[in-house]
Tab-separated table of C-alpha atoms and ligand atoms in Angstrom:
chain	number	residue	atom	x	y	z
A	1	MET	CA	-106.113	-45.806	47.930
A	2	THR	CA	-108.731	-43.799	46.102
A	3	LEU	CA	-108.314	-40.092	45.684
A	4	THR	CA	-111.405	-39.384	47.767
A	5	LYS	CA	-110.026	-41.213	50.792
A	6	LYS	CA	-106.710	-39.476	50.441
A	7	ILE	CA	-108.347	-36.052	50.205
A	8	ILE	CA	-110.462	-36.696	53.284
A	9	ILE	CA	-107.462	-37.866	55.313
A	10	PHE	CA	-105.460	-34.802	54.267
A	11	MET	CA	-108.411	-32.567	55.095
A	12	VAL	CA	-108.741	-33.948	58.604
A	13	VAL	CA	-104.991	-33.737	59.188
A	14	GLY	CA	-105.080	-30.168	57.851
A	15	ALA	CA	-107.807	-29.237	60.303
A	16	ILE	CA	-105.868	-30.789	63.191
A	17	VAL	CA	-102.603	-29.063	62.239
A	18	GLY	CA	-104.431	-25.760	61.842
A	19	LEU	CA	-106.160	-26.076	65.183
A	20	ILE	CA	-102.894	-26.983	66.921
A	21	ILE	CA	-101.255	-23.901	65.442
A	22	ASN	CA	-104.241	-21.831	66.520
A	23	LEU	CA	-104.742	-23.107	70.025
A	24	THR	CA	-101.093	-23.363	71.040
A	25	GLY	CA	-100.465	-19.768	70.088
A	26	LEU	CA	-97.839	-20.742	67.504
A	27	MET	CA	-99.157	-17.950	65.284
A	28	ASP	CA	-97.708	-15.415	67.691
A	29	TRP	CA	-94.361	-17.100	67.849
A	30	SER	CA	-91.867	-14.509	66.679
A	31	LEU	CA	-88.147	-14.475	66.082
A	32	GLY	CA	-87.783	-11.504	68.314
A	33	VAL	CA	-87.707	-7.895	67.380
A	34	SER	CA	-85.454	-6.446	64.816
A	35	ASN	CA	-85.001	-2.764	65.234
A	36	ASP	CA	-83.950	-0.603	62.439
A	37	LEU	CA	-83.850	3.113	62.427
A	38	PHE	CA	-87.373	3.721	61.265
A	39	GLU	CA	-89.486	0.829	62.286
A	40	THR	CA	-89.643	-2.049	64.636
A	41	SER	CA	-90.705	-5.232	62.987
A	42	LYS	CA	-91.235	-8.715	64.216
A	43	THR	CA	-90.842	-11.827	62.143
A	44	TYR	CA	-93.554	-14.360	62.801
A	45	LEU	CA	-92.239	-17.708	61.674
A	46	VAL	CA	-95.451	-19.698	61.628
A	47	LYS	CA	-97.850	-16.874	60.811
A	48	ASP	CA	-95.822	-15.321	58.002
A	49	TYR	CA	-93.851	-18.194	56.544
A	50	LEU	CA	-95.904	-21.314	57.130
A	51	VAL	CA	-99.552	-20.253	57.257
A	52	GLY	CA	-99.289	-17.006	55.326
A	53	GLY	CA	-96.509	-18.388	53.116
A	54	VAL	CA	-96.435	-22.088	52.248
A	55	PHE	CA	-100.097	-22.892	53.016
A	56	TYR	CA	-101.301	-19.735	51.339
A	57	VAL	CA	-99.319	-20.314	48.153
A	58	ILE	CA	-100.237	-23.987	47.774
A	59	GLY	CA	-103.925	-23.282	48.434
A	60	LYS	CA	-104.097	-20.348	46.045
A	61	VAL	CA	-102.236	-22.098	43.238
A	62	PHE	CA	-104.695	-24.972	43.423
A	63	LEU	CA	-107.684	-22.677	43.587
A	64	TYR	CA	-106.501	-20.817	40.514
A	65	ALA	CA	-105.866	-24.098	38.710
A	66	LEU	CA	-109.457	-25.127	39.378
A	67	GLN	CA	-110.787	-21.751	38.304
A	68	MET	CA	-108.680	-21.995	35.161
A	69	LEU	CA	-110.734	-25.028	34.150
A	70	VAL	CA	-114.186	-23.607	34.793
A	71	VAL	CA	-114.836	-21.407	31.755
A	72	PRO	CA	-113.395	-23.688	29.049
A	73	LEU	CA	-115.006	-26.711	30.674
A	74	VAL	CA	-118.477	-25.193	30.906
A	75	PHE	CA	-118.294	-23.735	27.414
A	76	VAL	CA	-117.081	-26.868	25.689
A	77	SER	CA	-119.071	-29.444	27.628
A	78	LEU	CA	-122.310	-27.529	27.429
A	79	PHE	CA	-121.815	-27.048	23.711
A	80	CYS	CA	-121.253	-30.799	23.352
A	81	GLY	CA	-124.201	-31.560	25.643
A	82	THR	CA	-126.526	-29.397	23.571
A	83	THR	CA	-125.438	-30.931	20.298
A	84	ALA	CA	-125.711	-34.469	21.684
A	85	LEU	CA	-129.234	-33.789	22.886
A	86	ASN	CA	-130.126	-32.116	19.616
A	87	ASP	CA	-133.631	-31.372	20.809
A	88	PRO	CA	-134.544	-27.794	21.736
A	89	ALA	CA	-137.877	-28.882	23.245
A	90	MET	CA	-136.148	-31.371	25.522
A	91	LEU	CA	-133.611	-28.720	26.449
A	92	GLY	CA	-136.431	-26.380	27.467
A	93	LYS	CA	-138.088	-29.113	29.513
A	94	LEU	CA	-134.863	-29.986	31.297
A	95	GLY	CA	-134.160	-26.323	31.938
A	96	GLY	CA	-137.649	-25.685	33.300
A	97	LYS	CA	-137.611	-28.685	35.636
A	98	THR	CA	-134.144	-27.860	36.905
A	99	LEU	CA	-135.044	-24.235	37.542
A	100	ILE	CA	-138.216	-25.132	39.444
A	101	LEU	CA	-136.426	-27.663	41.633
A	102	TYR	CA	-133.565	-25.278	42.309
A	103	LEU	CA	-135.951	-22.557	43.445
A	104	LEU	CA	-138.024	-25.004	45.447
A	105	THR	CA	-135.044	-26.431	47.342
A	106	THR	CA	-133.844	-22.926	48.115
A	107	ALA	CA	-137.235	-21.905	49.462
A	108	ILE	CA	-137.397	-25.083	51.597
A	109	ALA	CA	-133.881	-24.430	52.878
A	110	ILE	CA	-134.621	-20.908	54.009
A	111	SER	CA	-137.902	-21.925	55.610
A	112	ILE	CA	-136.088	-24.590	57.631
A	113	ALA	CA	-133.489	-22.007	58.609
A	114	ILE	CA	-136.094	-19.533	59.830
A	115	SER	CA	-137.888	-22.237	61.812
A	116	PHE	CA	-134.687	-23.280	63.549
A	117	ALA	CA	-133.785	-19.686	64.198
A	118	TYR	CA	-137.087	-19.235	66.056
A	119	LEU	CA	-136.535	-22.498	67.892
A	120	PHE	CA	-133.085	-21.565	69.188
A	121	ASN	CA	-133.528	-17.761	69.290
A	122	PRO	CA	-129.798	-17.120	68.783
A	123	GLY	CA	-130.060	-13.338	68.949
A	124	VAL	CA	-132.220	-12.905	72.018
A	125	GLY	CA	-130.255	-11.094	74.703
A	126	PHE	CA	-127.217	-10.695	72.442
A	127	ASP	CA	-125.088	-7.706	73.434
A	128	LEU	CA	-124.734	-5.501	70.399
A	129	PRO	CA	-121.231	-4.140	69.923
A	130	THR	CA	-121.285	-0.363	69.642
A	131	ASP	CA	-118.657	-0.004	66.946
A	132	LEU	CA	-120.412	-1.879	64.166
A	133	GLU	CA	-119.466	-1.013	60.657
A	134	TYR	CA	-120.389	-2.673	57.402
A	135	THR	CA	-120.594	-1.120	53.993
A	136	ALA	CA	-123.228	-2.947	52.047
A	137	LYS	CA	-122.797	-4.001	48.475
A	138	GLN	CA	-126.059	-4.940	46.864
A	139	ALA	CA	-126.892	-7.941	44.720
A	140	PRO	CA	-127.987	-6.912	41.219
A	141	PRO	CA	-131.715	-6.212	40.797
A	142	PHE	CA	-133.728	-8.998	39.197
A	143	VAL	CA	-134.570	-7.201	35.932
A	144	GLU	CA	-130.880	-6.527	35.395
A	145	VAL	CA	-130.186	-10.227	35.874
A	146	LEU	CA	-132.800	-11.026	33.221
A	147	ILE	CA	-131.469	-8.533	30.697
A	148	ASN	CA	-127.920	-9.580	31.347
A	149	LEU	CA	-128.681	-13.162	30.440
A	150	VAL	CA	-127.874	-12.140	26.878
A	151	PRO	CA	-124.125	-12.002	26.474
A	152	ARG	CA	-123.538	-8.772	24.611
A	153	ASN	CA	-119.956	-9.841	24.280
A	154	PRO	CA	-119.302	-13.566	24.772
A	155	VAL	CA	-115.577	-13.017	25.021
A	156	GLN	CA	-116.118	-10.616	27.865
A	157	ALA	CA	-118.548	-13.055	29.487
A	158	MET	CA	-115.797	-15.656	29.428
A	159	ALA	CA	-113.133	-13.242	30.562
A	160	THR	CA	-115.177	-12.237	33.577
A	161	GLY	CA	-116.538	-15.753	34.170
A	162	ASN	CA	-120.184	-14.683	33.887
A	163	MET	CA	-121.701	-18.135	34.194
A	164	LEU	CA	-125.275	-17.427	33.080
A	165	GLN	CA	-124.065	-15.632	29.961
A	166	ILE	CA	-121.632	-18.413	29.145
A	167	ILE	CA	-124.455	-20.928	29.532
A	168	VAL	CA	-126.734	-18.997	27.169
A	169	PHE	CA	-123.992	-18.584	24.572
A	170	SER	CA	-122.891	-22.231	24.684
A	171	ILE	CA	-126.442	-23.507	24.264
A	172	LEU	CA	-127.208	-21.139	21.388
A	173	LEU	CA	-123.964	-21.990	19.645
A	174	GLY	CA	-124.619	-25.695	20.171
A	175	LEU	CA	-128.120	-25.430	18.725
A	176	ALA	CA	-126.785	-23.500	15.740
A	177	ALA	CA	-124.104	-26.125	15.167
A	178	THR	CA	-126.688	-28.898	14.953
A	179	MET	CA	-128.533	-26.934	12.286
A	180	ALA	CA	-125.507	-25.924	10.243
A	181	GLY	CA	-124.909	-29.093	8.204
A	182	LYS	CA	-121.364	-30.166	7.376
A	183	PRO	CA	-119.558	-27.163	8.918
A	184	GLY	CA	-121.566	-27.739	12.081
A	185	GLU	CA	-120.528	-31.388	12.164
A	186	ARG	CA	-116.887	-30.465	11.819
A	187	ILE	CA	-117.102	-27.996	14.693
A	188	ILE	CA	-118.955	-30.528	16.843
A	189	SER	CA	-116.307	-33.172	16.329
A	190	LEU	CA	-113.593	-30.646	17.174
A	191	PHE	CA	-115.395	-29.682	20.389
A	192	GLU	CA	-115.896	-33.330	21.307
A	193	ASP	CA	-112.144	-33.898	21.116
A	194	PHE	CA	-111.580	-30.726	23.092
A	195	ASN	CA	-114.002	-31.965	25.734
A	196	VAL	CA	-112.032	-35.179	26.228
A	197	VAL	CA	-108.821	-33.182	26.607
A	198	ILE	CA	-110.343	-30.831	29.172
A	199	MET	CA	-111.754	-33.697	31.226
A	200	LYS	CA	-108.240	-35.131	31.283
A	201	LEU	CA	-106.956	-31.823	32.594
A	202	VAL	CA	-109.648	-31.842	35.297
A	203	LYS	CA	-108.381	-35.241	36.420
A	204	MET	CA	-104.784	-34.027	36.452
A	205	VAL	CA	-105.638	-31.016	38.609
A	206	MET	CA	-107.745	-33.168	40.932
A	207	GLU	CA	-104.773	-35.376	41.679
A	208	LEU	CA	-103.119	-32.419	43.363
A	209	ALA	CA	-106.136	-31.953	45.585
A	210	PRO	CA	-105.028	-33.740	48.778
A	211	TYR	CA	-102.033	-31.462	49.352
A	212	ALA	CA	-103.984	-28.368	48.406
A	213	VAL	CA	-106.943	-29.261	50.594
A	214	PHE	CA	-104.525	-29.827	53.461
A	215	ALA	CA	-103.042	-26.350	52.949
A	216	LEU	CA	-106.404	-24.606	52.502
A	217	ILE	CA	-107.959	-26.173	55.574
A	218	ALA	CA	-104.895	-25.822	57.779
A	219	LYS	CA	-104.749	-22.119	56.952
A	220	VAL	CA	-108.404	-21.521	57.758
A	221	PHE	CA	-108.232	-23.391	61.051
A	222	ALA	CA	-104.988	-21.693	62.043
A	223	GLU	CA	-106.513	-18.278	61.473
A	224	ILE	CA	-110.028	-18.912	62.667
A	225	GLY	CA	-111.186	-16.777	65.544
A	226	VAL	CA	-112.124	-19.430	68.088
A	227	GLU	CA	-113.051	-16.679	70.488
A	228	ALA	CA	-115.322	-14.998	67.939
A	229	ILE	CA	-117.102	-18.290	67.325
A	230	SER	CA	-117.658	-18.892	71.018
A	231	LYS	CA	-119.266	-15.461	71.353
A	232	LEU	CA	-121.577	-16.210	68.459
A	233	SER	CA	-121.962	-19.867	69.308
A	234	MET	CA	-125.763	-19.877	69.192
A	235	TYR	CA	-125.841	-18.309	65.738
A	236	PHE	CA	-123.082	-20.615	64.540
A	237	PHE	CA	-124.764	-23.679	65.974
A	238	THR	CA	-128.193	-22.822	64.507
A	239	VAL	CA	-126.774	-22.382	60.997
A	240	MET	CA	-124.822	-25.635	61.276
A	241	VAL	CA	-127.848	-27.623	62.477
A	242	ALA	CA	-130.022	-26.324	59.643
A	243	LEU	CA	-127.265	-27.066	57.109
A	244	PHE	CA	-126.871	-30.632	58.324
A	245	ILE	CA	-130.629	-31.237	58.362
A	246	HIS	CA	-130.938	-29.958	54.833
A	247	ALA	CA	-128.041	-32.056	53.536
A	248	LEU	CA	-128.791	-35.229	55.455
A	249	ILE	CA	-132.600	-35.218	55.572
A	250	VAL	CA	-134.119	-32.977	52.912
A	251	TYR	CA	-131.970	-34.072	49.944
A	252	PRO	CA	-132.073	-37.773	50.818
A	253	THR	CA	-135.868	-37.561	51.152
A	254	MET	CA	-136.173	-35.810	47.807
A	255	LEU	CA	-133.882	-38.328	46.140
A	256	THR	CA	-135.906	-41.206	47.549
A	257	VAL	CA	-139.353	-39.795	46.903
A	258	LEU	CA	-138.910	-37.871	43.665
A	259	GLY	CA	-136.100	-39.857	42.092
A	260	LYS	CA	-136.452	-43.326	43.662
A	261	LEU	CA	-132.700	-43.151	44.156
A	262	ASN	CA	-130.583	-44.523	46.978
A	263	PRO	CA	-129.489	-41.502	49.038
A	264	ILE	CA	-126.636	-43.330	50.765
A	265	LYS	CA	-125.011	-44.132	47.428
A	266	PHE	CA	-125.503	-40.513	46.458
A	267	LEU	CA	-123.957	-39.106	49.628
A	268	MET	CA	-120.982	-41.468	49.447
A	269	LYS	CA	-120.193	-40.162	45.983
A	270	MET	CA	-120.683	-36.585	47.121
A	271	ARG	CA	-117.691	-36.765	49.476
A	272	THR	CA	-115.189	-35.522	46.903
A	273	PRO	CA	-117.113	-32.468	45.618
A	274	MET	CA	-118.179	-31.660	49.171
A	275	THR	CA	-114.566	-31.664	50.319
A	276	PHE	CA	-113.544	-29.453	47.411
A	277	ALA	CA	-116.406	-27.085	48.132
A	278	PHE	CA	-115.486	-27.010	51.808
A	279	GLY	CA	-111.835	-26.355	51.036
A	280	THR	CA	-112.412	-23.643	48.433
A	281	ALA	CA	-115.674	-22.085	49.715
A	282	SER	CA	-116.629	-21.615	46.084
A	283	SER	CA	-119.229	-23.579	44.147
A	284	ASN	CA	-117.907	-21.985	40.979
A	285	ALA	CA	-114.380	-23.226	41.502
A	286	THR	CA	-115.779	-26.651	42.352
A	287	ILE	CA	-117.694	-26.945	39.026
A	288	PRO	CA	-115.065	-29.174	37.371
A	289	VAL	CA	-115.260	-31.645	40.251
A	290	THR	CA	-119.041	-31.479	40.609
A	291	MET	CA	-119.535	-31.965	36.903
A	292	ARG	CA	-117.164	-34.918	36.814
A	293	THR	CA	-118.928	-36.460	39.807
A	294	VAL	CA	-122.429	-36.330	38.346
A	295	THR	CA	-121.453	-37.500	34.878
A	296	GLU	CA	-118.747	-40.080	35.570
A	297	ARG	CA	-119.508	-41.224	39.103
A	298	MET	CA	-123.305	-40.961	39.178
A	299	GLY	CA	-124.147	-41.703	35.552
A	300	VAL	CA	-125.969	-38.485	34.677
A	301	ASP	CA	-126.081	-37.916	30.932
A	302	LYS	CA	-123.499	-35.304	29.903
A	303	ALA	CA	-126.167	-33.180	28.253
A	304	VAL	CA	-127.960	-32.793	31.586
A	305	GLY	CA	-124.933	-32.448	33.855
A	306	SER	CA	-123.083	-29.971	31.681
A	307	PHE	CA	-126.063	-27.656	31.918
A	308	SER	CA	-127.439	-28.103	35.387
A	309	ILE	CA	-124.169	-27.999	37.324
A	310	PRO	CA	-122.889	-24.593	36.153
A	311	PHE	CA	-126.473	-23.340	36.255
A	312	GLY	CA	-126.836	-24.559	39.830
A	313	ALA	CA	-123.487	-23.143	40.914
A	314	THR	CA	-124.878	-19.738	40.032
A	315	ILE	CA	-128.546	-19.850	40.902
A	316	ASN	CA	-128.913	-22.609	43.461
A	317	MET	CA	-127.473	-21.830	46.862
A	318	ASP	CA	-129.446	-23.646	49.496
A	319	GLY	CA	-126.713	-23.527	52.110
A	320	THR	CA	-126.294	-19.829	51.551
A	321	SER	CA	-129.994	-19.186	51.934
A	322	ILE	CA	-129.929	-21.109	55.213
A	323	MET	CA	-127.282	-18.740	56.520
A	324	GLN	CA	-129.386	-15.800	55.345
A	325	GLY	CA	-132.511	-17.067	57.080
A	326	VAL	CA	-130.763	-17.604	60.394
A	327	ALA	CA	-128.746	-14.388	60.090
A	328	THR	CA	-131.829	-12.293	59.395
A	329	VAL	CA	-133.634	-13.574	62.466
A	330	PHE	CA	-130.449	-13.353	64.556
A	331	ILE	CA	-129.725	-9.747	63.608
A	332	ALA	CA	-133.379	-8.742	64.041
A	333	GLN	CA	-133.414	-10.299	67.519
A	334	ALA	CA	-130.108	-8.674	68.446
A	335	TYR	CA	-131.578	-5.285	67.495
A	336	GLY	CA	-134.827	-6.101	69.257
A	337	ILE	CA	-136.851	-5.971	66.031
A	338	ASP	CA	-139.914	-8.194	65.762
A	339	LEU	CA	-140.384	-9.570	62.285
A	340	THR	CA	-143.918	-9.969	60.991
A	341	LEU	CA	-145.055	-12.947	58.958
A	342	THR	CA	-145.122	-10.781	55.834
A	343	GLN	CA	-141.544	-9.737	56.466
A	344	LEU	CA	-140.527	-13.361	56.877
A	345	GLY	CA	-142.252	-14.161	53.577
A	346	THR	CA	-140.285	-11.349	51.982
A	347	VAL	CA	-137.085	-12.819	53.387
A	348	VAL	CA	-137.840	-16.190	51.757
A	349	LEU	CA	-138.676	-14.563	48.441
A	350	MET	CA	-135.751	-12.141	48.442
A	351	ALA	CA	-133.181	-14.726	49.464
A	352	THR	CA	-134.392	-17.043	46.719
A	353	MET	CA	-134.310	-14.281	44.107
A	354	ALA	CA	-130.984	-12.860	45.254
A	355	SER	CA	-129.348	-16.240	44.723
A	356	ILE	CA	-130.190	-16.111	41.026
A	357	GLY	CA	-128.001	-13.172	40.150
A	358	THR	CA	-124.942	-13.858	42.257
A	359	ALA	CA	-122.031	-16.135	41.433
A	360	GLY	CA	-120.893	-18.930	43.713
A	361	VAL	CA	-117.723	-17.428	45.088
A	362	PRO	CA	-116.501	-17.053	48.671
A	363	GLY	CA	-118.414	-14.612	50.824
A	364	VAL	CA	-121.056	-13.708	48.264
A	365	GLY	CA	-123.727	-14.845	50.719
A	366	LEU	CA	-123.121	-11.743	52.813
A	367	ILE	CA	-123.766	-9.497	49.825
A	368	MET	CA	-127.040	-11.288	49.239
A	369	LEU	CA	-127.826	-10.907	52.906
A	370	ALA	CA	-127.408	-7.141	52.627
A	371	THR	CA	-130.112	-7.087	49.953
A	372	VAL	CA	-132.444	-9.165	52.096
A	373	LEU	CA	-131.925	-7.072	55.222
A	374	THR	CA	-132.521	-3.830	53.353
A	375	GLN	CA	-135.813	-5.165	52.012
A	376	VAL	CA	-137.165	-5.879	55.465
A	377	GLY	CA	-135.712	-2.786	57.122
A	378	ILE	CA	-133.114	-4.406	59.376
A	379	PRO	CA	-129.858	-2.440	59.854
A	380	VAL	CA	-127.308	-3.740	57.358
A	381	GLU	CA	-124.517	-2.951	59.849
A	382	GLY	CA	-125.742	-6.060	61.660
A	383	ILE	CA	-123.720	-8.071	59.140
A	384	GLY	CA	-120.665	-6.717	60.943
A	385	ILE	CA	-121.556	-8.924	63.907
A	386	ILE	CA	-121.431	-12.187	62.007
A	387	ILE	CA	-118.683	-11.459	59.502
A	388	GLY	CA	-115.983	-12.686	61.869
A	389	VAL	CA	-117.318	-16.233	61.924
A	390	ASP	CA	-118.415	-16.363	58.330
A	391	ARG	CA	-115.516	-18.222	56.763
A	392	LEU	CA	-116.147	-21.596	58.362
A	393	LEU	CA	-119.879	-21.264	57.734
A	394	ASP	CA	-119.148	-20.238	54.153
A	395	MET	CA	-117.117	-23.407	53.634
A	396	THR	CA	-119.830	-25.592	55.121
A	397	ARG	CA	-122.710	-23.975	53.259
A	398	THR	CA	-120.805	-24.224	49.981
A	399	ALA	CA	-120.604	-27.988	50.534
A	400	VAL	CA	-124.394	-27.953	50.947
A	401	ASN	CA	-124.810	-25.769	47.861
A	402	VAL	CA	-123.018	-28.250	45.623
A	403	THR	CA	-124.858	-31.177	47.186
A	404	GLY	CA	-128.120	-29.466	46.234
A	405	ASP	CA	-126.922	-28.971	42.657
A	406	CYS	CA	-126.076	-32.662	42.354
A	407	ALA	CA	-129.273	-33.905	44.021
A	408	VAL	CA	-131.485	-31.879	41.687
A	409	THR	CA	-129.377	-32.906	38.700
A	410	CYS	CA	-129.824	-36.598	39.524
A	411	ILE	CA	-133.566	-36.223	40.090
A	412	VAL	CA	-134.111	-34.342	36.824
A	413	ALA	CA	-131.886	-36.761	34.885
A	414	LYS	CA	-133.751	-39.751	36.307
A	415	SER	CA	-137.133	-38.272	35.444
A	416	GLU	CA	-136.084	-37.870	31.824
A	417	GLY	CA	-134.459	-41.286	31.494
A	418	LYS	CA	-131.036	-39.675	31.390
A	419	LEU	CA	-129.486	-41.395	34.388
A	420	ASP	CA	-127.461	-44.572	33.943
A	421	MET	CA	-128.565	-46.601	36.962
A	422	ASP	CA	-125.706	-49.084	36.617
A	423	VAL	CA	-123.229	-46.267	37.063
A	424	PHE	CA	-125.250	-44.660	39.866
A	425	ASN	CA	-125.390	-47.909	41.821
A	426	ASP	CA	-121.761	-48.862	41.247
A	427	PRO	CA	-119.712	-47.486	44.174
A	428	GLY	CA	-116.504	-47.770	42.133
A	429	ALA	CA	-117.720	-45.988	38.984
A	430	GLY	CA	-115.359	-43.259	37.838
A	431	VAL	CA	-113.142	-43.258	40.934
A	432	ILE	CA	-109.681	-41.891	40.505
A	433	GLU	CA	-107.137	-44.321	41.863
A	434	GLU	CA	-103.986	-43.196	43.562
A	435	GLU	CA	-101.604	-44.044	40.758
A	436	HIS	CA	-101.211	-41.388	38.152
A	437	THR	CA	-103.476	-42.047	35.267
A	438	TYR	CA	-101.837	-39.671	32.861
B	1	LIG	N1	-119.416	-19.496	48.915
B	1	LIG	C1	-120.742	-19.818	48.487
B	1	LIG	C2	-120.698	-20.563	47.188
B	1	LIG	O1	-119.753	-20.443	46.450
B	1	LIG	C3	-121.612	-18.633	48.393
B	1	LIG	C4	-121.790	-18.010	49.756
B	1	LIG	O2	-122.562	-18.555	50.511
B	1	LIG	O3	-121.143	-17.037	50.093
B	1	LIG	O4	-121.606	-21.288	46.861
């Protein structure tokens, strides 16, 4: 069995187990009350030991293992990619094309979201709770994002996982290495060896994925507020529809028209990174898997993939912008605020800009949403309404986010002759088989 199949089976079983725990009330199953002098405490077997214990630990350990790979992987592979390309002009061209497509897909995504929101009107007649509370954190202003592209301290950039700064540093260092003669060559060959070793480590961590995905998904489904979702079902449904349309219609159309690429082959290979993204709700943590998928499964040249994937994980969040579009209209409708066309334009612009400065980690979409709402004068407390159902949407939109990163990467690579079509068309390219390969 291939790893992908195994992960998907474990994910589905995880969802079923989680839902059973949730719907049968097993979470509230306690061992009775133990009274001691000062407090009365209950021991919840399933809630505390299984879901909050075993599932939690397995999921977190895996998540940390993935995150452990991100910084060294991006640094080393982007350095190697830059040196292999050895062409600053080409690098600029690739960067420019990628950036334009990332922004374009985000703007399309949010426009679709707003259209669907006005089609389904999820917030019309919604009863506003009276006890809303939400303290808004703001996304960094755009000029700050620009200035902060320069890593004042690369070690700190790596320590804090500042992706844009790591990207800038790796490219500059790579360019310098190609110009530095013999010492440069020695460093390049060292990094190339390092790159092979890290890719091996990525594969080793990925082999643990089925069990971890099971634990992550089972925990989410066990804890999910089914009741909260049913109250917000229109909002939930609208976001989901827009996400599916974007992933299954917009990207395939772009791949076909702009890249002359077979979208079915693409989507089949996307199953693994999508599952990881769904399980972790973090495009950043999924970088090792996404990067492996585009380079080894889809045939994208390493120089392109090692740049555009970490870049996309930070600046390209189509799924997130879909949530923001629907949420903005939903909250405005719930408060009885009519949005003008100019305000809607501002929403598109702000959501696209806000995605540039924020990292792909769980829940960051809500922070970006706060910025958008403030800009158009909608009460930020409105986020309090949707926060309860955000986790499942976060997982789904993260899967869309990484799909967008890969679609753009393939299109750009193809346009520059940096896509190996034999690999792209081969369904078995780069699959990890069940047996341990290390
Ligand atoms: N979790 C998303 C991501 O990592 C961001 C968000 O929508 O909150 O891409």
